[in-house]
XYZ file of N, CA and C in Angstrom:
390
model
N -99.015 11.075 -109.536
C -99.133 11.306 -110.963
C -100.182 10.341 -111.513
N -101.126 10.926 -112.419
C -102.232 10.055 -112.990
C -101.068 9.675 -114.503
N -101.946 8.422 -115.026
C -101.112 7.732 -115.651
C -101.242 9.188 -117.648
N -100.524 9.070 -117.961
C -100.867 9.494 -119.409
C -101.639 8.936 -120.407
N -102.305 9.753 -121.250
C -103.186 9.237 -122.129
C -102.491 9.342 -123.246
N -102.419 8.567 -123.841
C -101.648 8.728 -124.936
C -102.749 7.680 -126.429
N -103.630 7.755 -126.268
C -104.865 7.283 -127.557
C -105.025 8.587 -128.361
N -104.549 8.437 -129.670
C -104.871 8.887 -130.818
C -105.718 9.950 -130.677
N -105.599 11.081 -131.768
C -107.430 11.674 -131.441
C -106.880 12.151 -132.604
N -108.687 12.162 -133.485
C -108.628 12.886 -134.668
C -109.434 14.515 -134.714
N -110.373 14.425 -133.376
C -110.733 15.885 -133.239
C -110.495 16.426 -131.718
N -111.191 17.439 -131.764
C -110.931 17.980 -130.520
C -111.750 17.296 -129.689
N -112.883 17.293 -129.764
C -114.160 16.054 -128.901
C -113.253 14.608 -128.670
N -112.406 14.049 -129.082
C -111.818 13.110 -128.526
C -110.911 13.280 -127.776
N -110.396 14.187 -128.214
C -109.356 15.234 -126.998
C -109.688 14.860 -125.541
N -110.979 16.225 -125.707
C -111.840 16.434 -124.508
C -112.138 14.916 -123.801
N -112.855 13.968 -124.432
C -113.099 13.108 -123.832
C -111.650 12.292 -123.111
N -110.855 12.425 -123.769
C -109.298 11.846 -122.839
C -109.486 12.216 -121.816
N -108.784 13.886 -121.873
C -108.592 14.701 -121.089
C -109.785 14.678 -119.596
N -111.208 14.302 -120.155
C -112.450 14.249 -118.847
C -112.308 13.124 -118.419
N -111.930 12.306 -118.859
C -111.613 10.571 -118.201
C -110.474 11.250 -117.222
N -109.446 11.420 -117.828
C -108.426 11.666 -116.765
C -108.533 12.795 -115.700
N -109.385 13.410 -115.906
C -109.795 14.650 -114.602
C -110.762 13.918 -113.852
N -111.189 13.109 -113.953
C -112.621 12.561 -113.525
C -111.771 11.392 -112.433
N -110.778 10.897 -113.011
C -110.499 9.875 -112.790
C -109.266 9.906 -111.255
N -109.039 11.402 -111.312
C -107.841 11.664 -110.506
C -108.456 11.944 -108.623
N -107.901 11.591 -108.145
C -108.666 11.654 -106.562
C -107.235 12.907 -105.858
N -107.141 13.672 -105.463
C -108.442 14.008 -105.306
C -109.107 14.585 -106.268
N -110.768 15.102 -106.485
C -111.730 15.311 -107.253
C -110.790 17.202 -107.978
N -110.918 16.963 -109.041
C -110.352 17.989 -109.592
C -112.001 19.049 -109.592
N -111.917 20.193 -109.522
C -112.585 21.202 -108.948
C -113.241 21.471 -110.259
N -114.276 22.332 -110.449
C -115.338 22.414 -111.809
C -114.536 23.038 -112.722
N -114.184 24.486 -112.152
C -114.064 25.060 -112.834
C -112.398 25.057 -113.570
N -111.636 24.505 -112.459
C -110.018 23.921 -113.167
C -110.762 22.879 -114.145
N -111.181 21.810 -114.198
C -111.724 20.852 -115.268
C -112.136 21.899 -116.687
N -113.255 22.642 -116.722
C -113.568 23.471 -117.323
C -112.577 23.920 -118.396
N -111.708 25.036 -117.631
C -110.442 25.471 -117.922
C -109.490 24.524 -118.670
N -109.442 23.623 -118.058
C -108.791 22.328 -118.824
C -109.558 21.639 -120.529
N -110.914 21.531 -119.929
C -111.303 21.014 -121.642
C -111.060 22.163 -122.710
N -111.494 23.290 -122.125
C -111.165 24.805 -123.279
C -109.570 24.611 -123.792
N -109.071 24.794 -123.049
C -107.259 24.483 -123.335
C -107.512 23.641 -124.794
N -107.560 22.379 -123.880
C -107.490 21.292 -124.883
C -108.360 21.262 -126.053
N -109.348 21.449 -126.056
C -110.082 21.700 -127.256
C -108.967 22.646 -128.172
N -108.721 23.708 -127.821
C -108.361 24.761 -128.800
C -107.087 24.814 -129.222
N -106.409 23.602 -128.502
C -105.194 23.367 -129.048
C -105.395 22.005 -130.121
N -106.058 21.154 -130.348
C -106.339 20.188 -130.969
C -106.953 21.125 -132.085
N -108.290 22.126 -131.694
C -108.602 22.585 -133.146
C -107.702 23.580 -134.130
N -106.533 24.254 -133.238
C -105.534 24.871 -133.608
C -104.796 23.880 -134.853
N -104.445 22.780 -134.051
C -103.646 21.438 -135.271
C -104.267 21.271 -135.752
N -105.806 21.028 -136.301
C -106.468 20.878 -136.962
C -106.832 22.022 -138.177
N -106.974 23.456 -137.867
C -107.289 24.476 -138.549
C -105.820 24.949 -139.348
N -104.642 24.859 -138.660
C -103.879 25.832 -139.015
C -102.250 24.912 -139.323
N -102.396 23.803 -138.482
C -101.022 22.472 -138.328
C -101.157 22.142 -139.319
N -101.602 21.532 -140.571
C -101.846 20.511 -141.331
C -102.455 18.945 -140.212
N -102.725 19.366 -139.374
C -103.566 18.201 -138.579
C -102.925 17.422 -137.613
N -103.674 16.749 -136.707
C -102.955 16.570 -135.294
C -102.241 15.223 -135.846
N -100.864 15.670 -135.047
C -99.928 14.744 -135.532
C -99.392 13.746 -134.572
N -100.665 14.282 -132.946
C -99.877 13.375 -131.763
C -100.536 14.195 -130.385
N -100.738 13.648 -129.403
C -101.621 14.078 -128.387
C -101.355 13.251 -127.134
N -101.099 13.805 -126.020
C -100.987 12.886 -124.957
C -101.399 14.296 -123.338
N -101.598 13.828 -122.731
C -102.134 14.180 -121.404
C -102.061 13.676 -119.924
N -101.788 14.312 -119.356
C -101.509 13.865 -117.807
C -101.325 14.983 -116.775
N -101.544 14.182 -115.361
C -101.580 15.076 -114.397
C -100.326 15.005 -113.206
N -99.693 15.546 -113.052
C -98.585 16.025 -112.555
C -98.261 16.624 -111.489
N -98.142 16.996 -110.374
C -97.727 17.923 -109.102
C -98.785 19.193 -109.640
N -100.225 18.478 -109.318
C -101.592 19.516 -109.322
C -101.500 20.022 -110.984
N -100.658 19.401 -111.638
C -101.209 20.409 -112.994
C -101.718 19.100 -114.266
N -102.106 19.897 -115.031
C -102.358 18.729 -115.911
C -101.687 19.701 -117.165
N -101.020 18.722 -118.411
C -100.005 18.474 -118.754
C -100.508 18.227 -120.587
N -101.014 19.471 -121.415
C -101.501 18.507 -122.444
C -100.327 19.019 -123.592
N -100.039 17.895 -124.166
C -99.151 18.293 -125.264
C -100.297 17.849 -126.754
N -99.532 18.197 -127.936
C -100.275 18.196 -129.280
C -99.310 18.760 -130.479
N -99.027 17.688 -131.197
C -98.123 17.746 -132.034
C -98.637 18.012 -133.394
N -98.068 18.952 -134.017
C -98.959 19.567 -135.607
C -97.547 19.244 -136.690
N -98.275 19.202 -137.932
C -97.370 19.480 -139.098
C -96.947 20.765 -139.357
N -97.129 21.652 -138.821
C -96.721 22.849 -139.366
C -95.192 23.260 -138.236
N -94.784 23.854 -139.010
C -93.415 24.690 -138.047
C -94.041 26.514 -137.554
N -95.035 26.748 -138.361
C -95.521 28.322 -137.896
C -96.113 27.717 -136.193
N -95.866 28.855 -135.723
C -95.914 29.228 -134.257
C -97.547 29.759 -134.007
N -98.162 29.800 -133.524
C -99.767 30.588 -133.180
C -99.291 31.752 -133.491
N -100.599 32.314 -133.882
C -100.535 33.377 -134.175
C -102.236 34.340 -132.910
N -101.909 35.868 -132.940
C -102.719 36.226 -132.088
C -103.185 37.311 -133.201
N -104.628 37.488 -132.798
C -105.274 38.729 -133.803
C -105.327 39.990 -133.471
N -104.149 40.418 -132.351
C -103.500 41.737 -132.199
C -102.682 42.090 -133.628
N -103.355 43.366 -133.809
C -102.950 44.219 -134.968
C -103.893 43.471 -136.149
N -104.452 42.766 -136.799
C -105.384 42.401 -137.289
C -107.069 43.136 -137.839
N -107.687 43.104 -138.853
C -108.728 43.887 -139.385
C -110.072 43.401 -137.958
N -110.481 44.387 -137.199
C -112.054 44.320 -136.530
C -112.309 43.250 -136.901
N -112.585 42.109 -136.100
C -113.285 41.115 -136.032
C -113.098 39.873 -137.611
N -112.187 39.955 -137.778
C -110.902 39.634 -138.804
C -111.341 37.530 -138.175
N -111.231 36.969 -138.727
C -111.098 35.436 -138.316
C -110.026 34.860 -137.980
N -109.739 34.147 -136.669
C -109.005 33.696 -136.029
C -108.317 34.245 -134.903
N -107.061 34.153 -134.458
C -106.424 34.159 -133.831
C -106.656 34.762 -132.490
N -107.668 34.444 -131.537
C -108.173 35.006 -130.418
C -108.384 33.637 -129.700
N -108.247 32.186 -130.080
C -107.875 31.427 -129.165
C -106.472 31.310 -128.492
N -105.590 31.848 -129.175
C -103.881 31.585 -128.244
C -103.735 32.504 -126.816
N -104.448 33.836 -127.669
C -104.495 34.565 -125.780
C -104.937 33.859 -125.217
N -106.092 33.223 -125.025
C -107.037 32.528 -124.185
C -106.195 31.070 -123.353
N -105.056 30.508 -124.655
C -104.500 29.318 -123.740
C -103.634 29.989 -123.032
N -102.620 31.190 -123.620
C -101.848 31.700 -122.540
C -102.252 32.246 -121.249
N -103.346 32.366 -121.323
C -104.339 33.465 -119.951
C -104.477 32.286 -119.270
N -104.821 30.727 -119.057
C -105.485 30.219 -119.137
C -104.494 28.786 -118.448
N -103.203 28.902 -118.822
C -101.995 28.074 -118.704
C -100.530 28.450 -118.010
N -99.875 27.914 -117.365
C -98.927 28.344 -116.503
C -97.686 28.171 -116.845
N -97.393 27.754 -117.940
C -96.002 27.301 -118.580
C -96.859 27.139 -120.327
N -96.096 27.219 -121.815
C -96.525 27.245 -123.173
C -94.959 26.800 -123.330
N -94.834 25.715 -123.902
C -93.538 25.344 -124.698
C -93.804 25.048 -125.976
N -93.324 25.555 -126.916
C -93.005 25.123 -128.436
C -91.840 24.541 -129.010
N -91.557 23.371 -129.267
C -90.458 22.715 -129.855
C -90.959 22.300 -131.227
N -89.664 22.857 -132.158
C -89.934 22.321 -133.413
C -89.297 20.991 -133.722
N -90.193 20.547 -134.537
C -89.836 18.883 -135.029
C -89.466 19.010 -136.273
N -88.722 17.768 -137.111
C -88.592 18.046 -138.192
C -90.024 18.033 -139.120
N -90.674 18.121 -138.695
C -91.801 18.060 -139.694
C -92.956 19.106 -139.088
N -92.619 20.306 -137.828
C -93.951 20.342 -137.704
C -93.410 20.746 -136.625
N -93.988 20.518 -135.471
C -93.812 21.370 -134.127
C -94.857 20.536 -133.022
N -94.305 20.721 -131.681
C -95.039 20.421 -130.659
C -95.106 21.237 -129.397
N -96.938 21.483 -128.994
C -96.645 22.532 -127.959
C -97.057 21.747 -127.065
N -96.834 22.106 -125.456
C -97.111 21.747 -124.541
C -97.401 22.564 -123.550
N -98.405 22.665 -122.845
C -98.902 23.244 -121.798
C -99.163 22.533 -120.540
N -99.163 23.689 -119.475
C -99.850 23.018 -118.237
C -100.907 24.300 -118.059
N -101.995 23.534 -117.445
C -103.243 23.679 -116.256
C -102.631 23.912 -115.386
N -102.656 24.503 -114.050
C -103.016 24.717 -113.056
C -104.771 24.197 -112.398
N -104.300 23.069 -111.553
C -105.222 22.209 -111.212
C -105.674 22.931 -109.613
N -107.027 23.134 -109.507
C -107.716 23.229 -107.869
C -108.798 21.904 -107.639
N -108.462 21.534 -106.532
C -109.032 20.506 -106.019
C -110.357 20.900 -105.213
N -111.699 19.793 -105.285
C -112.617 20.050 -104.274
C -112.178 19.889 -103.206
N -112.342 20.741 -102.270
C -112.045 20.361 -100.746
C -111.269 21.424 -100.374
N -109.667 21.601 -101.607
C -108.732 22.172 -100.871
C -108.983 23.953 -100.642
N -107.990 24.296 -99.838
C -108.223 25.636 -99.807
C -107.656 26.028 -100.850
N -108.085 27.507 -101.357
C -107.905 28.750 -102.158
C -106.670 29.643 -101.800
């Protein structure tokens, strides 16, 4: 287990930068395109608390039995929303498919103030087999 990040972030770019320290940092070498996969996640769950939470209320990250592990805590109690059934090209809600497509477990627990989701990555390593 790589250790958790647990430093503050006020956008998603600080997110990301956690989150690439700790992929960078894990031996074995986490693979391009799992990394990849991983900053998208994380980005779009930080800009999610940011756009739609009343703002990120808490952020931490880690890597786990090959997965990596990002949670992100919002003020809001509404749940994501997806832009199925929605007006043609309507604004928003076409990042949540993308973390569910994208993630191997989605937990939502509500807080008293707000809510926290947590996801895992599915991590591939350089080297290992497919």
């Amino acid at each position: 287990m790589t250790d958790t990040q647990q430093t503050p972030v006020n956008k998603a770019a600080d997110a990301r930068d956690r989150v690439h320290e700790l992929l960078h940092a894990h031996r074995p070498q986490v693979d391009e395109l799992s990394a990849i996969d991983a900053l998208l996640v994380t980005s779009e769950l930080v800009t999610n608390a940011q756009r739609h939470g009343g703002g990120v209320a808490g952020f931490s990250a880690r890597i786990a039995g090959g997965l990596l592990e990002v949670t992100v805590a919002d003020r809001s109690p509404r749940h994501p929303a997806t832009a199925i059934g929605r007006e043609k090209y309507g604004v928003g809600g076409y990042g949540w498919p993308m973390i569910q497509k994208l993630t191997s477990c989605v937990v939502i627990v509500p807080t008293g103030d707000g809510k926290v989701i947590t996801v895992t990555v599915p991590l591939r390593f350089d080297g290992a087999a497919d």
